[in-house]
PDB file of C-alpha atoms and ligand atoms in Angstrom:
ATOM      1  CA  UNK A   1      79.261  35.471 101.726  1.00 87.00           C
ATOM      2  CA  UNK A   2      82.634  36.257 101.684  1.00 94.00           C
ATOM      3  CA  UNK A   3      85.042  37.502 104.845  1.00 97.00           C
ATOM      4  CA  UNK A   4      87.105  40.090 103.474  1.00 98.00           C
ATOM      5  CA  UNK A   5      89.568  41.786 105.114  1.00 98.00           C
ATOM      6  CA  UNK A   6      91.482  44.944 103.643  1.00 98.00           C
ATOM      7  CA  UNK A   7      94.711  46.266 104.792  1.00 98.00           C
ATOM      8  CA  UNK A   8      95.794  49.396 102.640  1.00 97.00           C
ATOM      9  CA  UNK A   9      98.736  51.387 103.181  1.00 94.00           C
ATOM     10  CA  UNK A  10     102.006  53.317 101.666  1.00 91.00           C
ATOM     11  CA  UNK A  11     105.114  51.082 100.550  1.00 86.00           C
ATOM     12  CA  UNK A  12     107.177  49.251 103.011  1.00 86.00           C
ATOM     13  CA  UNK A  13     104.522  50.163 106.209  1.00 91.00           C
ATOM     14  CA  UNK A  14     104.665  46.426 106.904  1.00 90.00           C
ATOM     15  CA  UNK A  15     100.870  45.668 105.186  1.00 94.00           C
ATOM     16  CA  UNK A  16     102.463  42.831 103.367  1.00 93.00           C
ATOM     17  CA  UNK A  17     103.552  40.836 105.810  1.00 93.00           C
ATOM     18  CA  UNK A  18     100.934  41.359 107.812  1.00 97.00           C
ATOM     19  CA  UNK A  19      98.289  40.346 105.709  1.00 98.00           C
ATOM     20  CA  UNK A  20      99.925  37.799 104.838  1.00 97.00           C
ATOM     21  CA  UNK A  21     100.409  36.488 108.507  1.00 98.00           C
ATOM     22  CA  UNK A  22      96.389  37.763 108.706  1.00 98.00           C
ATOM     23  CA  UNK A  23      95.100  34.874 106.510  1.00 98.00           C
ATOM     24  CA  UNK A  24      97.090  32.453 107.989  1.00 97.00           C
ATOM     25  CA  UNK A  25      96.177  32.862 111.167  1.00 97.00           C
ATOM     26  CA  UNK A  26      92.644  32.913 109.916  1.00 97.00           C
ATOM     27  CA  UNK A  27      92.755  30.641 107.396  1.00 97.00           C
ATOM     28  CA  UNK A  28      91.668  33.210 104.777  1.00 98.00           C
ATOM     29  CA  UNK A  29      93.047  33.114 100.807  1.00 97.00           C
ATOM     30  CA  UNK A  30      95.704  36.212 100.112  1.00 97.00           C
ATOM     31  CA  UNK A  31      96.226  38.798  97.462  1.00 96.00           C
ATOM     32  CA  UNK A  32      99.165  40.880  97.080  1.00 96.00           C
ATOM     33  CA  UNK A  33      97.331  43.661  94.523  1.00 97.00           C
ATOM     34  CA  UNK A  34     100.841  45.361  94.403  1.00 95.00           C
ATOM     35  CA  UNK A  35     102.405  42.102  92.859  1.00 96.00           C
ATOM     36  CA  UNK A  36      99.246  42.792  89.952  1.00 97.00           C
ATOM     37  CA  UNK A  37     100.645  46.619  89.166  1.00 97.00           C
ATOM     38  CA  UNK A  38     104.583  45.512  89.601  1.00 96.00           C
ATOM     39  CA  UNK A  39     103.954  42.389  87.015  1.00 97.00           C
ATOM     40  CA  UNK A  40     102.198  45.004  84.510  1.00 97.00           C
ATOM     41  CA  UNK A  41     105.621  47.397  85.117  1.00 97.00           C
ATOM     42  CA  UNK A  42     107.540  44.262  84.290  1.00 97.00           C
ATOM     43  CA  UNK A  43     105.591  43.011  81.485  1.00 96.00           C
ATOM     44  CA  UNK A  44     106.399  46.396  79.651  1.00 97.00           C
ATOM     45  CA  UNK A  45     109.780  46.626  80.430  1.00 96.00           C
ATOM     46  CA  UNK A  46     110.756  42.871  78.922  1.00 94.00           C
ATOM     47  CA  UNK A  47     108.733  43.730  75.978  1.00 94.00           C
ATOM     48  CA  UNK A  48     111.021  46.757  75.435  1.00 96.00           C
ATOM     49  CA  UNK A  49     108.606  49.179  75.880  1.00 96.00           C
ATOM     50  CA  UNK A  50     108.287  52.319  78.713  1.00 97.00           C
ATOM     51  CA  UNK A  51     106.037  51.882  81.593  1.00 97.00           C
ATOM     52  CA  UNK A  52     105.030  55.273  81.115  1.00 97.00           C
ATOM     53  CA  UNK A  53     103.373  54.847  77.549  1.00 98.00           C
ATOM     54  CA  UNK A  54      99.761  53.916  78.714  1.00 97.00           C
ATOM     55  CA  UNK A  55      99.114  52.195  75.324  1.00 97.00           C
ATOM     56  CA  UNK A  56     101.733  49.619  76.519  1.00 97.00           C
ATOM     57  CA  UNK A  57     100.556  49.271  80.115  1.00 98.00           C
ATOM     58  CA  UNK A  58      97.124  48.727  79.301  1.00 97.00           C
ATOM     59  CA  UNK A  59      97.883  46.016  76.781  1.00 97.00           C
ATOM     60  CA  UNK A  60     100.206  44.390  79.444  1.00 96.00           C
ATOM     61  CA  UNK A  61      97.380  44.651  82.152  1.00 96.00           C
ATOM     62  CA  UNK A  62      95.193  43.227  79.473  1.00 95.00           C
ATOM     63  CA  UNK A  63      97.139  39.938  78.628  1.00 94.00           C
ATOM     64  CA  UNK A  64      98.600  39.883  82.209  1.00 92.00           C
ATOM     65  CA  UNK A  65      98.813  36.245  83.724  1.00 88.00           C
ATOM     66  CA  UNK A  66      97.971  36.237  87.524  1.00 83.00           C
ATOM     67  CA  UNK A  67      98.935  33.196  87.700  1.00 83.00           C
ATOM     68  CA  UNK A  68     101.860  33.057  86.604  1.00 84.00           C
ATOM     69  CA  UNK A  69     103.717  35.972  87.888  1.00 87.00           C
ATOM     70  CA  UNK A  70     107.890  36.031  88.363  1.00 88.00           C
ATOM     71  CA  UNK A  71     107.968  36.732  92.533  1.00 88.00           C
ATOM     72  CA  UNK A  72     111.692  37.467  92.254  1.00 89.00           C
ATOM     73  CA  UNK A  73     111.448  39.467  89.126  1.00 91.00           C
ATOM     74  CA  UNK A  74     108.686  41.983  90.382  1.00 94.00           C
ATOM     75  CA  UNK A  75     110.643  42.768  93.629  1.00 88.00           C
ATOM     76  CA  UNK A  76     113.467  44.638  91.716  1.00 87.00           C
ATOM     77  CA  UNK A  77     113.459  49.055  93.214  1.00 82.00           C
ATOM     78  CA  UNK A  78     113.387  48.930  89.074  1.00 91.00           C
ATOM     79  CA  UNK A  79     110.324  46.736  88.962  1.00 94.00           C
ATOM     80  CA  UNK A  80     108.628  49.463  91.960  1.00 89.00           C
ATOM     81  CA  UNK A  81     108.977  52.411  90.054  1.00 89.00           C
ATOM     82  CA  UNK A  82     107.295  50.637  87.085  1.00 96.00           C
ATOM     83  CA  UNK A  83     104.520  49.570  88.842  1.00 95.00           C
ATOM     84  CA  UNK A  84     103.976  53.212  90.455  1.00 89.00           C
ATOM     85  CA  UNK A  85     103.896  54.315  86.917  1.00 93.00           C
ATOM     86  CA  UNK A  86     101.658  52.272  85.505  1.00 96.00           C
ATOM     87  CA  UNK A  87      99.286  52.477  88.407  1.00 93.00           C
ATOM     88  CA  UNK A  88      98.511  56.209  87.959  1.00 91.00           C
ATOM     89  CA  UNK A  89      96.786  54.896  85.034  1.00 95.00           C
ATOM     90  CA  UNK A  90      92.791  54.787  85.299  1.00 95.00           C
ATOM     91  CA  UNK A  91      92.281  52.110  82.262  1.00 97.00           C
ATOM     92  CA  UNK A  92      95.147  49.841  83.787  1.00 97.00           C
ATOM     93  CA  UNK A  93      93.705  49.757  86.994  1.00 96.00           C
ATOM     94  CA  UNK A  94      89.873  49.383  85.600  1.00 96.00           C
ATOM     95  CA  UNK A  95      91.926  46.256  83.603  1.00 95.00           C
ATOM     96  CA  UNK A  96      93.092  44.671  86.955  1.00 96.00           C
ATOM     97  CA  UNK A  97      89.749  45.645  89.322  1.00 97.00           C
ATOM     98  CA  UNK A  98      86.941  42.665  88.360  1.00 93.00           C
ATOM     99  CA  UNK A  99      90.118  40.380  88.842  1.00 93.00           C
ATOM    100  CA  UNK A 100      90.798  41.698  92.091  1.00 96.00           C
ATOM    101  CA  UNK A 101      86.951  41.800  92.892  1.00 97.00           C
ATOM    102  CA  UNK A 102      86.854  37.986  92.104  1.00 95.00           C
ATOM    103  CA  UNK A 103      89.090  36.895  93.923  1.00 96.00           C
ATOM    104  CA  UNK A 104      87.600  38.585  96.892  1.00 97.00           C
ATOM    105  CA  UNK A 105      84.086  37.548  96.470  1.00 97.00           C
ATOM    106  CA  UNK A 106      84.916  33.907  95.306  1.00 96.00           C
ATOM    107  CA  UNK A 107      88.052  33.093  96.732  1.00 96.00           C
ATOM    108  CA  UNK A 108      90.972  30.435  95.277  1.00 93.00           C
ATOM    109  CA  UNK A 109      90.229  26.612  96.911  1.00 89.00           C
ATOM    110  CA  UNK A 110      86.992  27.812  98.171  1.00 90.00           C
ATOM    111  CA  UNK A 111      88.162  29.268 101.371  1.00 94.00           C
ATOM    112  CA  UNK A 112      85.639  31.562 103.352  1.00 96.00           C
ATOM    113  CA  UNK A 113      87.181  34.871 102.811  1.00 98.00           C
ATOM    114  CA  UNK A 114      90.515  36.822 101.574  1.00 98.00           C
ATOM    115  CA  UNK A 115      92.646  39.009 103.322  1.00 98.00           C
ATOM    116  CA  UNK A 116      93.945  41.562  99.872  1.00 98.00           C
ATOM    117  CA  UNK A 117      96.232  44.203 100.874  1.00 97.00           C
ATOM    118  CA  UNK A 118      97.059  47.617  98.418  1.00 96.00           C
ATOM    119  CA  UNK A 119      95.892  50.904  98.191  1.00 93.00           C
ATOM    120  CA  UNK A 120      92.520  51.323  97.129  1.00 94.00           C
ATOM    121  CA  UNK A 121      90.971  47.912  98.946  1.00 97.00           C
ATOM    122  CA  UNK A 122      89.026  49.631 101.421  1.00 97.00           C
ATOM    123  CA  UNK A 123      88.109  52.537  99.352  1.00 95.00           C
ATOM    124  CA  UNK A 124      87.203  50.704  95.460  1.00 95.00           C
ATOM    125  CA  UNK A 125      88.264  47.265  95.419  1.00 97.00           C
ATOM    126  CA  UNK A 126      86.140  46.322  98.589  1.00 98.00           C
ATOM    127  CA  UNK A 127      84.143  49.006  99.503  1.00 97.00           C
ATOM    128  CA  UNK A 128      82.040  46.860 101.946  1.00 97.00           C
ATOM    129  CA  UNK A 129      84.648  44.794 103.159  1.00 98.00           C
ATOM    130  CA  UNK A 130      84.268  43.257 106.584  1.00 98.00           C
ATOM    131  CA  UNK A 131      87.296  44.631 108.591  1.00 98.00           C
ATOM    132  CA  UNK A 132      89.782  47.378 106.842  1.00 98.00           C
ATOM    133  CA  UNK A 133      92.906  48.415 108.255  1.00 98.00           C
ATOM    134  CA  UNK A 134      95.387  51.356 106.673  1.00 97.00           C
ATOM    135  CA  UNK A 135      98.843  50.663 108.536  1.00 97.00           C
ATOM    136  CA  UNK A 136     101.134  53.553 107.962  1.00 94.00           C
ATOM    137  CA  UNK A 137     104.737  54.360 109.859  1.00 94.00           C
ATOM    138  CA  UNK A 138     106.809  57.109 108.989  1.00 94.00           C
ATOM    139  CA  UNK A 139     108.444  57.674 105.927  1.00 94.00           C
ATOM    140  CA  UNK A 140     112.417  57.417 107.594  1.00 96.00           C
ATOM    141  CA  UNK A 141     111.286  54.120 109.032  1.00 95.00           C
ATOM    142  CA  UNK A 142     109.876  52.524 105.991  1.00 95.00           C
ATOM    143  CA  UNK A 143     112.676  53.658 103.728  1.00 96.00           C
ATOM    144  CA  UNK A 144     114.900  52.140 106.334  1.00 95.00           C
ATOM    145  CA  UNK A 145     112.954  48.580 106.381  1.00 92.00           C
ATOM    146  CA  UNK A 146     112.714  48.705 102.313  1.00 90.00           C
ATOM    147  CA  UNK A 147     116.151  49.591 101.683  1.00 93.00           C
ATOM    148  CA  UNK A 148     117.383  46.207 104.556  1.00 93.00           C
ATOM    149  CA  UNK A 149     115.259  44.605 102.077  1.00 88.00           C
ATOM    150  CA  UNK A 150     116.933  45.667  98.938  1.00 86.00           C
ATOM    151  CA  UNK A 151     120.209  45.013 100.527  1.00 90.00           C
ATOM    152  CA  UNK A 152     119.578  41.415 101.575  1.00 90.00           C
ATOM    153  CA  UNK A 153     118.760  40.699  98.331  1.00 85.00           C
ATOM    154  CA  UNK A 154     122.265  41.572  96.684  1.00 87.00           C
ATOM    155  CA  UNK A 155     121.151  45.251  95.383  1.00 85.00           C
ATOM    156  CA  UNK A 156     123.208  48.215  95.731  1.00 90.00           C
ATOM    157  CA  UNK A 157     121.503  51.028  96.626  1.00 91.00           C
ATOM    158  CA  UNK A 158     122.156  53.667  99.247  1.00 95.00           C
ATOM    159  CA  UNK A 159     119.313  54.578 102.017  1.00 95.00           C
ATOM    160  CA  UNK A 160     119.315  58.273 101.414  1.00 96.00           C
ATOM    161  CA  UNK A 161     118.126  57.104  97.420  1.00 94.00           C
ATOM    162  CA  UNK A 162     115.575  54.679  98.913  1.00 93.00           C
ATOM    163  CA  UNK A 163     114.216  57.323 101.235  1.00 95.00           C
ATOM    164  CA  UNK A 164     114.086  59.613  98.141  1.00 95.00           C
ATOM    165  CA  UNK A 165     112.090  56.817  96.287  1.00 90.00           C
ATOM    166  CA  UNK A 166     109.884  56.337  98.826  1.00 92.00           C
ATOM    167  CA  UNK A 167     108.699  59.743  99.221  1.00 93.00           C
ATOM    168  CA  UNK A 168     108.155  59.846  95.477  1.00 90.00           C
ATOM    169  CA  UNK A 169     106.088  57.075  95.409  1.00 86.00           C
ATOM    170  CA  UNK A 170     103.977  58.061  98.765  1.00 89.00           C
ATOM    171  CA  UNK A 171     103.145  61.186  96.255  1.00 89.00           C
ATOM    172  CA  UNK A 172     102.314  59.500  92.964  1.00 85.00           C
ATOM    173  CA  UNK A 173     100.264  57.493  95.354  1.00 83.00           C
ATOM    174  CA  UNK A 174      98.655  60.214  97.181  1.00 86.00           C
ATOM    175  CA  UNK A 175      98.393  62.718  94.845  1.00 89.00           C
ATOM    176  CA  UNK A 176      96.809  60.497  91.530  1.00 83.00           C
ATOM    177  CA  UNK A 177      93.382  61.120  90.192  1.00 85.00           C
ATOM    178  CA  UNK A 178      92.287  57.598  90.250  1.00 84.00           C
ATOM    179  CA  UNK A 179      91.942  55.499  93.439  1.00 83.00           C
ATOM    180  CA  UNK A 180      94.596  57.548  95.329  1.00 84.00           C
ATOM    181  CA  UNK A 181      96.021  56.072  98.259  1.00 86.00           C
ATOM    182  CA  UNK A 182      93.793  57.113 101.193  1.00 89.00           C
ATOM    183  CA  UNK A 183      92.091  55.317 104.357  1.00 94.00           C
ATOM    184  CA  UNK A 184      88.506  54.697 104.087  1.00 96.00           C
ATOM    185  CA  UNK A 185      86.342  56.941 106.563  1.00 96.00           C
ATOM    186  CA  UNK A 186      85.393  53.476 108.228  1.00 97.00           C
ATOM    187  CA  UNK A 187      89.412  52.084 108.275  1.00 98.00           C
ATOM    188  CA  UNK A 188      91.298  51.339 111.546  1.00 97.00           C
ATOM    189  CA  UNK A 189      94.420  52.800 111.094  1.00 97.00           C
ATOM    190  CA  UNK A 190      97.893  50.981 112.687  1.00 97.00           C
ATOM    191  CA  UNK A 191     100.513  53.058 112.660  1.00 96.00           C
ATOM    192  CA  UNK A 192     103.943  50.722 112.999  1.00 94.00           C
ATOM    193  CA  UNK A 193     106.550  53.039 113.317  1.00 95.00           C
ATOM    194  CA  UNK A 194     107.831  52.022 117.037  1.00 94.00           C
ATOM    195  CA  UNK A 195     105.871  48.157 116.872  1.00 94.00           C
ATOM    196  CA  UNK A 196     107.709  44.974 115.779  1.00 92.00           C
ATOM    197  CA  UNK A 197     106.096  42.784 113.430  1.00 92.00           C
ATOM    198  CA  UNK A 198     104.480  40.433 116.121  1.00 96.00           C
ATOM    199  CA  UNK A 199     103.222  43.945 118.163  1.00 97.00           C
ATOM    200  CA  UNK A 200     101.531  45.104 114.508  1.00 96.00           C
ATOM    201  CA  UNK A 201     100.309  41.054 113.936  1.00 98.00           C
ATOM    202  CA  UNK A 202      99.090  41.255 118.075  1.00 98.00           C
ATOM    203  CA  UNK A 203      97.613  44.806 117.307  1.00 97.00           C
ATOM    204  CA  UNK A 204      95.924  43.789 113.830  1.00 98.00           C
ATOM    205  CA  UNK A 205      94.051  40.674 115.520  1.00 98.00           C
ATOM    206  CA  UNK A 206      92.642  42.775 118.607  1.00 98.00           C
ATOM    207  CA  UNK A 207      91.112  44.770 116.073  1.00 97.00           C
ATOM    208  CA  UNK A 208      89.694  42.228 114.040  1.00 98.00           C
ATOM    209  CA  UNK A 209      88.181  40.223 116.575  1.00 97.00           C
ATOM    210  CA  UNK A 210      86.846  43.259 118.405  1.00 95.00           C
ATOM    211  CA  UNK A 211      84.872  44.562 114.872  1.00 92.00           C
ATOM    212  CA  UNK A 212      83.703  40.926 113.518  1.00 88.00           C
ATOM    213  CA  UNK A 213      82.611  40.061 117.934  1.00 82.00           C
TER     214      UNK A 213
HETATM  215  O1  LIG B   1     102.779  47.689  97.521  1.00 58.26           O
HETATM  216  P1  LIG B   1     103.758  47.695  96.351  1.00 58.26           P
HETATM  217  O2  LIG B   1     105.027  48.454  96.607  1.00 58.26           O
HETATM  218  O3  LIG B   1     104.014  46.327  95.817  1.00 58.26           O
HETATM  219  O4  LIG B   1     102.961  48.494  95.183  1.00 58.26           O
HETATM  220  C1  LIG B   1     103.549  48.796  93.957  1.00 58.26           C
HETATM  221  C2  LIG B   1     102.865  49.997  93.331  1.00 58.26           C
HETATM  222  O5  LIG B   1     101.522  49.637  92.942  1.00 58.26           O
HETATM  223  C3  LIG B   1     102.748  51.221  94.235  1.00 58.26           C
HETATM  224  O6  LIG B   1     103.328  52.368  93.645  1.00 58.26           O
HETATM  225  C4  LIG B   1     101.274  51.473  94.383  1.00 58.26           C
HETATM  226  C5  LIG B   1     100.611  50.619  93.380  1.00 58.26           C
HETATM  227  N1  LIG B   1      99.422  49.964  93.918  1.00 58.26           N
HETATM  228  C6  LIG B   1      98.210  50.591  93.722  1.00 58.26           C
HETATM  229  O7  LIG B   1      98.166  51.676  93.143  1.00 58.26           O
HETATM  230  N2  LIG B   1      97.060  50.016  94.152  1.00 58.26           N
HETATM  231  C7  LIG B   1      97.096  48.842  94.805  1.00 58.26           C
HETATM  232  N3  LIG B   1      95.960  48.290  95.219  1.00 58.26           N
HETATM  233  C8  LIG B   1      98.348  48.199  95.042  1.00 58.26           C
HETATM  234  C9  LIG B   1      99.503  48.800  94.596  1.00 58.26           C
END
């Protein structure tokens, strides 16, 4: 059996990086889910079509390749929106679940478990996971980590307009019919607004050890 460990949560809370620092430090496989619904977004967009026209997003989710997603090119504010689009959409996400599923249940290089980090993990991707965690912080506070992140990497974008975006998506996120973003009644929830990333990491570990002891 598979360890699975699912950390949900809105945009820019710090779930990334902390799952990702999560199955290093115990040597689990890891799934960015986000990267899945921001590659769809981009997959439209190159072809010249509208993330919006479901038609197009479900073909893209269809012949997406997981393995050979852009990094650089789905990390675009532009390539965000898209995704959030797209993601509202039931058949696109029913297109993307058994992958996600998989990679859970049998994960890459036959390690003994997957951390996968999203929206939905604890709720319908991994309903039985072993350990879920929904990390949240306030919106000001994520808009302000998102938009140091945006500005690092050469974009020009002020953080009034990223704090706009972010509250935009935290309601298409919310507020959708399918899979909305939600903790699970049995999630741990880690709020980071006043913790550093080690404090979260620190925090994060207490509470999986204590749950899998
Ligand atoms: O975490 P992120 O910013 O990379 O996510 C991009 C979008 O994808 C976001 O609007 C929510 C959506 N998403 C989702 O609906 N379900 C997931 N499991 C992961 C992301």
């Amino acid at each position: 059996m598979s360890f699975v460990i699912a950390i949900d949560g809105p945009a820019a809370s710090g779930k990334g990086t902390l799952a990702r620092r999560l199955a290093q430090h115990y040597g689990l496989a890891f799934l960015d889910t986000g990267s899945l619904y921001r590659a769809v977004g981009v997959s439209v967009i190159a072809a010249g079509g509208d993330p919006a026209d479901e038609r197009a997003a479900l073909a893209a989710a269809r012949a997406l390749d997981m393995s050979r997603i852009d990094e650089r090119a789905i990390r675009t504010r532009e390539a965000g929106e898209a995704a959030s689009l797209v993601a509202v959409m039931a058949p696109v996400r029913a297109a993307i679940l058994q992958f996600q599923r998989d990679f859970a249940a049998r994960p890459p290089g036959g390690q003994r478990g997957a951390v996968l980090d999203g929206r939905d993990i604890g709720t319908v991707v991994c309903p039985d996971a072993d350990v879920k965690i929904f990390v949240t912080a306030s919106p000001e506070v994520r808009a302000h980590r998102r938009w140091l992140e945006l500005k690092n990497s050469g974009a020009d974008v002020s953080e009034a307009q990223v704090l706009e975006d972010t509250r935009e998506r935290d309601r298409r996120d919310a507020e959708r019919a399918t899979s909305p973003m939600r903790p699970a009644p049995d999630a741990h929830l880690l709020d980071t607004t006043d913790l550093s990333i080690e404090a979260a990491f620190g925090e994060a570990v207490r509470i999986i050890d204590k749950s899998t002891s």
